[in-house]
PDB file of C-alpha atoms in Angstrom:
ATOM      1  CA  MET B 120     -92.341 -74.564-199.708  1.00 43.00           C
ATOM      2  CA  MET B 121     -94.651 -73.953-202.237  1.00 45.00           C
ATOM      3  CA  SER B 122     -93.633 -76.650-204.182  1.00 48.00           C
ATOM      4  CA  SER B 123     -94.661 -79.803-201.936  1.00 57.00           C
ATOM      5  CA  VAL B 124     -98.615 -77.574-201.734  1.00 61.00           C
ATOM      6  CA  GLU B 125    -100.750 -79.548-204.815  1.00 64.00           C
ATOM      7  CA  ASP B 126    -102.381 -76.630-205.504  1.00 79.00           C
ATOM      8  CA  ALA B 127    -101.076 -73.155-205.444  1.00 87.00           C
ATOM      9  CA  ASP B 128    -103.972 -71.714-206.246  1.00 91.00           C
ATOM     10  CA  ILE B 129    -105.381 -72.360-203.007  1.00 92.00           C
ATOM     11  CA  VAL B 130    -102.188 -71.368-201.073  1.00 93.00           C
ATOM     12  CA  GLU B 131    -102.293 -67.848-203.083  1.00 94.00           C
ATOM     13  CA  GLN B 132    -105.941 -67.794-202.068  1.00 95.00           C
ATOM     14  CA  VAL B 133    -105.539 -68.784-198.420  1.00 95.00           C
ATOM     15  CA  ALA B 134    -101.958 -65.767-198.290  1.00 96.00           C
ATOM     16  CA  LEU B 135    -104.783 -62.870-199.873  1.00 96.00           C
ATOM     17  CA  SER B 136    -107.573 -63.886-197.896  1.00 97.00           C
ATOM     18  CA  THR B 137    -105.895 -63.984-194.763  1.00 97.00           C
ATOM     19  CA  GLY B 138    -103.007 -61.563-194.662  1.00 97.00           C
ATOM     20  CA  LEU B 139    -100.565 -63.952-194.292  1.00 97.00           C
ATOM     21  CA  SER B 140     -97.203 -64.526-195.934  1.00 96.00           C
ATOM     22  CA  THR B 141     -97.194 -67.196-198.484  1.00 94.00           C
ATOM     23  CA  ALA B 142     -94.552 -69.638-196.763  1.00 94.00           C
ATOM     24  CA  ILE B 143     -97.383 -69.314-193.703  1.00 96.00           C
ATOM     25  CA  ALA B 144    -100.604 -69.795-196.053  1.00 95.00           C
ATOM     26  CA  ALA B 145     -98.417 -73.122-197.335  1.00 93.00           C
ATOM     27  CA  ARG B 146     -98.155 -74.831-194.497  1.00 94.00           C
ATOM     28  CA  VAL B 147    -101.735 -74.002-193.300  1.00 94.00           C
ATOM     29  CA  VAL B 148    -102.826 -75.606-196.888  1.00 92.00           C
ATOM     30  CA  GLU B 149    -100.242 -78.537-196.252  1.00 91.00           C
ATOM     31  CA  ASP B 150    -101.788 -78.464-192.796  1.00 92.00           C
ATOM     32  CA  VAL B 151    -105.596 -78.861-193.712  1.00 89.00           C
ATOM     33  CA  LEU B 152    -104.963 -81.771-196.175  1.00 86.00           C
ATOM     34  CA  ALA B 153    -103.227 -83.367-194.082  1.00 88.00           C
ATOM     35  CA  TYR B 154    -105.613 -84.078-191.679  1.00 86.00           C
ATOM     36  CA  TYR B 155    -108.517 -84.658-194.784  1.00 84.00           C
ATOM     37  CA  ARG B 156    -105.937 -86.921-196.077  1.00 87.00           C
ATOM     38  CA  GLN B 157    -106.195 -88.986-192.507  1.00 89.00           C
ATOM     39  CA  PRO B 158    -107.451 -92.363-193.011  1.00 92.00           C
ATOM     40  CA  ALA B 159    -111.040 -93.488-191.058  1.00 92.00           C
ATOM     41  CA  GLU B 160    -109.151 -95.615-188.956  1.00 95.00           C
ATOM     42  CA  GLN B 161    -106.325 -93.459-187.830  1.00 95.00           C
ATOM     43  CA  PHE B 162    -108.842 -90.180-187.157  1.00 94.00           C
ATOM     44  CA  VAL B 163    -111.059 -92.487-185.240  1.00 96.00           C
ATOM     45  CA  ARG B 164    -107.861 -93.996-183.367  1.00 97.00           C
ATOM     46  CA  SER B 165    -106.818 -90.444-182.311  1.00 96.00           C
ATOM     47  CA  ARG B 166    -109.817 -88.661-182.000  1.00 96.00           C
ATOM     48  CA  HIS B 167    -111.272 -91.886-179.473  1.00 98.00           C
ATOM     49  CA  ALA B 168    -108.025 -90.642-177.487  1.00 98.00           C
ATOM     50  CA  GLN B 169    -108.151 -86.918-177.566  1.00 97.00           C
ATOM     51  CA  LEU B 170    -111.785 -87.222-175.885  1.00 98.00           C
ATOM     52  CA  GLN B 171    -110.901 -90.137-173.366  1.00 98.00           C
ATOM     53  CA  ALA B 172    -108.080 -87.043-172.765  1.00 98.00           C
ATOM     54  CA  GLU B 173    -110.887 -84.798-172.173  1.00 98.00           C
ATOM     55  CA  GLY B 174    -112.745 -87.487-169.781  1.00 98.00           C
ATOM     56  CA  ARG B 175    -115.184 -87.898-171.719  1.00 98.00           C
ATOM     57  CA  LYS B 176    -116.499 -92.343-171.861  1.00 98.00           C
ATOM     58  CA  ASN B 177    -117.175 -94.053-174.386  1.00 97.00           C
ATOM     59  CA  PRO B 178    -121.192 -93.740-174.561  1.00 96.00           C
ATOM     60  CA  GLU B 179    -120.765 -90.232-175.770  1.00 97.00           C
ATOM     61  CA  ILE B 180    -117.435 -90.244-177.721  1.00 97.00           C
ATOM     62  CA  PHE B 181    -118.443 -93.050-180.235  1.00 97.00           C
ATOM     63  CA  PRO B 182    -121.942 -91.250-181.933  1.00 96.00           C
ATOM     64  CA  GLN B 183    -119.452 -87.758-181.395  1.00 97.00           C
ATOM     65  CA  ILE B 184    -117.028 -89.729-183.471  1.00 96.00           C
ATOM     66  CA  ALA B 185    -120.068 -90.884-186.054  1.00 95.00           C
ATOM     67  CA  GLY B 186    -121.019 -87.796-186.428  1.00 94.00           C
ATOM     68  CA  GLU B 187    -117.075 -85.839-186.952  1.00 94.00           C
ATOM     69  CA  LEU B 188    -116.530 -88.417-189.720  1.00 92.00           C
ATOM     70  CA  SER B 189    -120.209 -88.108-191.474  1.00 90.00           C
ATOM     71  CA  ARG B 190    -118.974 -84.023-191.974  1.00 89.00           C
ATOM     72  CA  ARG B 191    -115.639 -84.644-192.905  1.00 87.00           C
ATOM     73  CA  LEU B 192    -115.047 -83.216-196.275  1.00 81.00           C
ATOM     74  CA  VAL B 193    -114.696 -86.938-198.349  1.00 78.00           C
ATOM     75  CA  ALA B 194    -117.011 -89.059-195.553  1.00 82.00           C
ATOM     76  CA  PRO B 195    -116.100 -92.727-195.569  1.00 85.00           C
ATOM     77  CA  PRO B 196    -118.903 -95.536-195.419  1.00 88.00           C
ATOM     78  CA  ASP B 197    -121.029 -95.139-192.348  1.00 91.00           C
ATOM     79  CA  LEU B 198    -119.620 -96.653-189.475  1.00 91.00           C
ATOM     80  CA  SER B 199    -121.724 -98.347-186.441  1.00 93.00           C
ATOM     81  CA  GLU B 200    -120.586 -97.720-182.654  1.00 93.00           C
ATOM     82  CA  ARG B 201    -119.881-101.524-183.205  1.00 95.00           C
ATOM     83  CA  GLN B 202    -117.028-101.008-186.120  1.00 95.00           C
ATOM     84  CA  LEU B 203    -116.009 -97.668-184.378  1.00 95.00           C
ATOM     85  CA  ARG B 204    -115.104 -99.802-181.462  1.00 95.00           C
ATOM     86  CA  ARG B 205    -113.207-102.358-183.156  1.00 96.00           C
ATOM     87  CA  ILE B 206    -111.203-100.003-184.982  1.00 95.00           C
ATOM     88  CA  VAL B 207    -110.229 -98.444-181.812  1.00 95.00           C
ATOM     89  CA  TYR B 208    -109.662-101.659-179.123  1.00 95.00           C
ATOM     90  CA  GLY B 209    -109.251-104.352-182.532  1.00 91.00           C
TER      91      GLY B 209
END
């Protein structure tokens, strides 16, 4: 399982700091890396769907997504509410 994780040092650190097995730590690291590798457009669409499923409305959703995008590990350029709407609705 560790062979697909790019940095074995990260897996080792997670395993040591959490007490997880190396296999479980590798899976956790892979999940985190996959989350941050997700293209901005995919993140916007999936996050919009999650927030709508919670019963939130667009006037609340789009500012929240914009804030979340700015805090991502590698943040995309700032996107306006209009740009976010175009990603979601085309």
